[in-house]
PDB file of C-alpha atoms in Angstrom:
ATOM      1  CA  UNK A  14      -0.052  -0.002   0.038  1.00 68.00           C
ATOM      2  CA  UNK A  15       2.884   2.343   0.644  1.00 75.00           C
ATOM      3  CA  UNK A  16       4.334   1.706  -2.739  1.00 78.00           C
ATOM      4  CA  UNK A  17       1.038   2.659  -4.380  1.00 75.00           C
ATOM      5  CA  UNK A  18       0.878   5.820  -2.249  1.00 73.00           C
ATOM      6  CA  UNK A  19       4.472   6.778  -3.186  1.00 79.00           C
ATOM      7  CA  UNK A  20       3.716   5.990  -6.912  1.00 80.00           C
ATOM      8  CA  UNK A  21       0.632   8.213  -6.734  1.00 76.00           C
ATOM      9  CA  UNK A  22       2.651  10.874  -5.008  1.00 80.00           C
ATOM     10  CA  UNK A  23       5.339  10.811  -7.615  1.00 81.00           C
ATOM     11  CA  UNK A  24       2.786  11.106 -10.359  1.00 80.00           C
ATOM     12  CA  UNK A  25       1.188  14.055  -8.707  1.00 76.00           C
ATOM     13  CA  UNK A  26       4.434  15.923  -8.296  1.00 77.00           C
ATOM     14  CA  UNK A  27       5.499  15.161 -11.815  1.00 77.00           C
ATOM     15  CA  UNK A  28       2.084  16.502 -13.116  1.00 72.00           C
ATOM     16  CA  UNK A  29       2.494  19.579 -10.729  1.00 69.00           C
ATOM     17  CA  UNK A  30       5.914  20.194 -12.076  1.00 70.00           C
ATOM     18  CA  UNK A  31       4.702  19.874 -15.623  1.00 67.00           C
ATOM     19  CA  UNK A  32       1.948  22.459 -14.807  1.00 63.00           C
ATOM     20  CA  UNK A  33       4.525  24.877 -13.559  1.00 59.00           C
ATOM     21  CA  UNK A  34       6.889  24.331 -16.444  1.00 56.00           C
ATOM     22  CA  UNK A  35       4.367  25.233 -19.163  1.00 54.00           C
ATOM     23  CA  UNK A  36       6.321  28.367 -19.975  1.00 47.00           C
ATOM     24  CA  UNK A  37       8.688  26.023 -21.751  1.00 50.00           C
ATOM     25  CA  UNK A  38       7.733  25.088 -25.176  1.00 46.00           C
ATOM     26  CA  UNK A  39       8.115  21.450 -25.945  1.00 49.00           C
ATOM     27  CA  UNK A  40       8.589  22.011 -29.611  1.00 48.00           C
ATOM     28  CA  UNK A  41      11.586  24.146 -28.898  1.00 49.00           C
ATOM     29  CA  UNK A  42      13.354  21.618 -26.727  1.00 53.00           C
ATOM     30  CA  UNK A  43      12.415  18.584 -28.648  1.00 59.00           C
ATOM     31  CA  UNK A  44      11.267  16.740 -25.530  1.00 65.00           C
ATOM     32  CA  UNK A  45       7.800  16.025 -24.409  1.00 76.00           C
ATOM     33  CA  UNK A  46       6.259  17.727 -21.444  1.00 80.00           C
ATOM     34  CA  UNK A  47       6.329  16.192 -17.945  1.00 80.00           C
ATOM     35  CA  UNK A  48       2.618  15.446 -18.091  1.00 83.00           C
ATOM     36  CA  UNK A  49       3.081  13.652 -21.510  1.00 88.00           C
ATOM     37  CA  UNK A  50       5.933  11.660 -20.020  1.00 88.00           C
ATOM     38  CA  UNK A  51       3.725  10.746 -16.942  1.00 88.00           C
ATOM     39  CA  UNK A  52       0.977   9.599 -19.345  1.00 92.00           C
ATOM     40  CA  UNK A  53       3.482   7.497 -21.419  1.00 92.00           C
ATOM     41  CA  UNK A  54       4.822   5.842 -18.171  1.00 91.00           C
ATOM     42  CA  UNK A  55       1.309   4.961 -17.122  1.00 93.00           C
ATOM     43  CA  UNK A  56       0.624   3.413 -20.592  1.00 94.00           C
ATOM     44  CA  UNK A  57       3.906   1.474 -20.168  1.00 93.00           C
ATOM     45  CA  UNK A  58       2.835   0.159 -16.772  1.00 93.00           C
ATOM     46  CA  UNK A  59      -0.670  -0.636 -18.071  1.00 94.00           C
ATOM     47  CA  UNK A  60       0.790  -2.610 -20.976  1.00 95.00           C
ATOM     48  CA  UNK A  61       3.128  -4.557 -18.652  1.00 94.00           C
ATOM     49  CA  UNK A  62       0.293  -5.405 -16.362  1.00 95.00           C
ATOM     50  CA  UNK A  63      -1.944  -6.369 -19.154  1.00 95.00           C
ATOM     51  CA  UNK A  64       0.656  -8.660 -20.861  1.00 95.00           C
ATOM     52  CA  UNK A  65       1.532 -10.280 -17.535  1.00 95.00           C
ATOM     53  CA  UNK A  66      -2.194 -10.903 -16.889  1.00 94.00           C
ATOM     54  CA  UNK A  67      -2.725 -12.326 -20.231  1.00 94.00           C
ATOM     55  CA  UNK A  68       0.425 -14.484 -20.034  1.00 94.00           C
ATOM     56  CA  UNK A  69      -0.570 -15.938 -16.661  1.00 94.00           C
ATOM     57  CA  UNK A  70      -4.172 -16.719 -17.700  1.00 93.00           C
ATOM     58  CA  UNK A  71      -5.197 -20.138 -18.994  1.00 94.00           C
ATOM     59  CA  UNK A  72      -4.915 -18.688 -22.450  1.00 91.00           C
ATOM     60  CA  UNK A  73      -1.146 -17.861 -21.888  1.00 94.00           C
ATOM     61  CA  UNK A  74       0.179 -20.950 -23.603  1.00 95.00           C
ATOM     62  CA  UNK A  75      -2.004 -20.341 -26.625  1.00 94.00           C
ATOM     63  CA  UNK A  76      -1.007 -16.677 -26.831  1.00 93.00           C
ATOM     64  CA  UNK A  77       2.684 -17.539 -26.700  1.00 94.00           C
ATOM     65  CA  UNK A  78       2.322 -19.385 -29.985  1.00 96.00           C
ATOM     66  CA  UNK A  79       1.871 -15.899 -31.510  1.00 94.00           C
ATOM     67  CA  UNK A  80       5.177 -14.156 -32.282  1.00 95.00           C
ATOM     68  CA  UNK A  81       3.607 -10.870 -31.614  1.00 94.00           C
ATOM     69  CA  UNK A  82       2.705 -11.780 -28.064  1.00 95.00           C
ATOM     70  CA  UNK A  83       6.140 -13.203 -27.469  1.00 95.00           C
ATOM     71  CA  UNK A  84       7.742  -9.999 -28.813  1.00 95.00           C
ATOM     72  CA  UNK A  85       5.546  -7.957 -26.245  1.00 95.00           C
ATOM     73  CA  UNK A  86       6.650 -10.197 -23.401  1.00 94.00           C
ATOM     74  CA  UNK A  87      10.383  -9.853 -24.406  1.00 93.00           C
ATOM     75  CA  UNK A  88      10.113  -6.192 -24.734  1.00 93.00           C
ATOM     76  CA  UNK A  89       8.123  -5.117 -21.845  1.00 93.00           C
ATOM     77  CA  UNK A  90       7.790  -7.937 -19.340  1.00 92.00           C
ATOM     78  CA  UNK A  91      11.288  -9.224 -19.444  1.00 88.00           C
ATOM     79  CA  UNK A  92      13.534  -6.232 -20.680  1.00 80.00           C
ATOM     80  CA  UNK A  93      17.320  -6.663 -20.371  1.00 77.00           C
ATOM     81  CA  UNK A  94      18.566  -5.580 -17.048  1.00 74.00           C
ATOM     82  CA  UNK A  95      21.628  -3.775 -18.403  1.00 74.00           C
ATOM     83  CA  UNK A  96      19.387  -1.361 -20.554  1.00 75.00           C
ATOM     84  CA  UNK A  97      20.321   2.178 -20.137  1.00 83.00           C
ATOM     85  CA  UNK A  98      18.586   4.784 -22.356  1.00 84.00           C
ATOM     86  CA  UNK A  99      19.115   8.413 -23.001  1.00 85.00           C
ATOM     87  CA  UNK A 100      16.028  10.646 -22.588  1.00 83.00           C
ATOM     88  CA  UNK A 101      15.235  10.711 -26.296  1.00 85.00           C
ATOM     89  CA  UNK A 102      15.504   6.893 -26.411  1.00 88.00           C
ATOM     90  CA  UNK A 103      13.328   6.602 -23.337  1.00 88.00           C
ATOM     91  CA  UNK A 104      10.694   8.815 -24.874  1.00 89.00           C
ATOM     92  CA  UNK A 105      10.704   6.684 -28.049  1.00 91.00           C
ATOM     93  CA  UNK A 106      10.505   3.606 -26.020  1.00 92.00           C
ATOM     94  CA  UNK A 107       7.494   4.813 -23.941  1.00 92.00           C
ATOM     95  CA  UNK A 108       5.700   6.122 -27.165  1.00 94.00           C
ATOM     96  CA  UNK A 109       6.140   2.649 -28.668  1.00 94.00           C
ATOM     97  CA  UNK A 110       4.619   1.082 -25.567  1.00 95.00           C
ATOM     98  CA  UNK A 111       1.690   3.393 -25.867  1.00 95.00           C
ATOM     99  CA  UNK A 112       1.178   2.473 -29.494  1.00 96.00           C
ATOM    100  CA  UNK A 113       1.530  -1.283 -28.694  1.00 96.00           C
ATOM    101  CA  UNK A 114      -0.991  -0.912 -25.836  1.00 96.00           C
ATOM    102  CA  UNK A 115      -3.479   0.770 -28.155  1.00 96.00           C
ATOM    103  CA  UNK A 116      -3.003  -1.953 -30.735  1.00 96.00           C
ATOM    104  CA  UNK A 117      -3.400  -4.726 -28.140  1.00 95.00           C
ATOM    105  CA  UNK A 118      -6.554  -3.170 -26.746  1.00 95.00           C
ATOM    106  CA  UNK A 119      -8.091  -2.928 -30.258  1.00 95.00           C
ATOM    107  CA  UNK A 120      -7.323  -6.506 -30.999  1.00 94.00           C
ATOM    108  CA  UNK A 121      -8.692  -7.630 -27.561  1.00 93.00           C
ATOM    109  CA  UNK A 122     -11.900  -5.600 -28.061  1.00 94.00           C
ATOM    110  CA  UNK A 123     -12.806  -7.509 -31.242  1.00 94.00           C
ATOM    111  CA  UNK A 124     -15.385 -10.406 -30.981  1.00 90.00           C
ATOM    112  CA  UNK A 125     -15.622 -12.836 -29.424  1.00 87.00           C
ATOM    113  CA  UNK A 126     -13.253 -11.814 -26.575  1.00 86.00           C
ATOM    114  CA  UNK A 127     -14.274  -8.305 -26.554  1.00 92.00           C
ATOM    115  CA  UNK A 128     -17.752  -8.938 -25.358  1.00 92.00           C
ATOM    116  CA  UNK A 129     -16.405 -10.997 -22.591  1.00 91.00           C
ATOM    117  CA  UNK A 130     -13.669  -8.643 -21.582  1.00 91.00           C
ATOM    118  CA  UNK A 131     -15.986  -5.581 -21.480  1.00 92.00           C
ATOM    119  CA  UNK A 132     -17.711  -7.201 -18.484  1.00 93.00           C
ATOM    120  CA  UNK A 133     -14.676  -6.445 -16.465  1.00 93.00           C
ATOM    121  CA  UNK A 134     -14.517  -2.763 -15.197  1.00 92.00           C
ATOM    122  CA  UNK A 135     -10.630  -2.733 -15.528  1.00 91.00           C
ATOM    123  CA  UNK A 136     -10.765  -3.457 -19.254  1.00 92.00           C
ATOM    124  CA  UNK A 137     -13.547  -0.831 -19.836  1.00 92.00           C
ATOM    125  CA  UNK A 138     -11.302   1.654 -17.975  1.00 92.00           C
ATOM    126  CA  UNK A 139      -8.373   0.835 -20.254  1.00 93.00           C
ATOM    127  CA  UNK A 140     -10.632   1.199 -23.303  1.00 93.00           C
ATOM    128  CA  UNK A 141     -11.825   4.641 -22.143  1.00 93.00           C
ATOM    129  CA  UNK A 142      -8.342   5.828 -21.365  1.00 92.00           C
ATOM    130  CA  UNK A 143      -6.592   4.782 -24.538  1.00 92.00           C
ATOM    131  CA  UNK A 144      -9.076   4.150 -27.322  1.00 89.00           C
TER     132      UNK A 144
END
């Protein structure tokens, strides 16, 4: 519970910092704003949680037959420990995670799984947030 509180506090402070730094134009620096980075980090976290949940479900072995799902697991669930990225590389990585999340949600929302998954409030929340 403490970790969740600290995570929330960090997000709040980052969003607050982004609000105070609006004087800087993101186009002139070439970097996204702090609020955009917070959104991208949330998308990455949501993607990691979704891929982990799908992989640990009874459908996990079936999903792993797909090269696309294996790629998502390798890229986001089991990233290399020695990976260090510069800020532009990190931004590109986070933007890719957001795109992958949107693509995965679109594929999951198709029938027949879409109707079953929409019964879950957590899936509806992800759809509202990213689609």
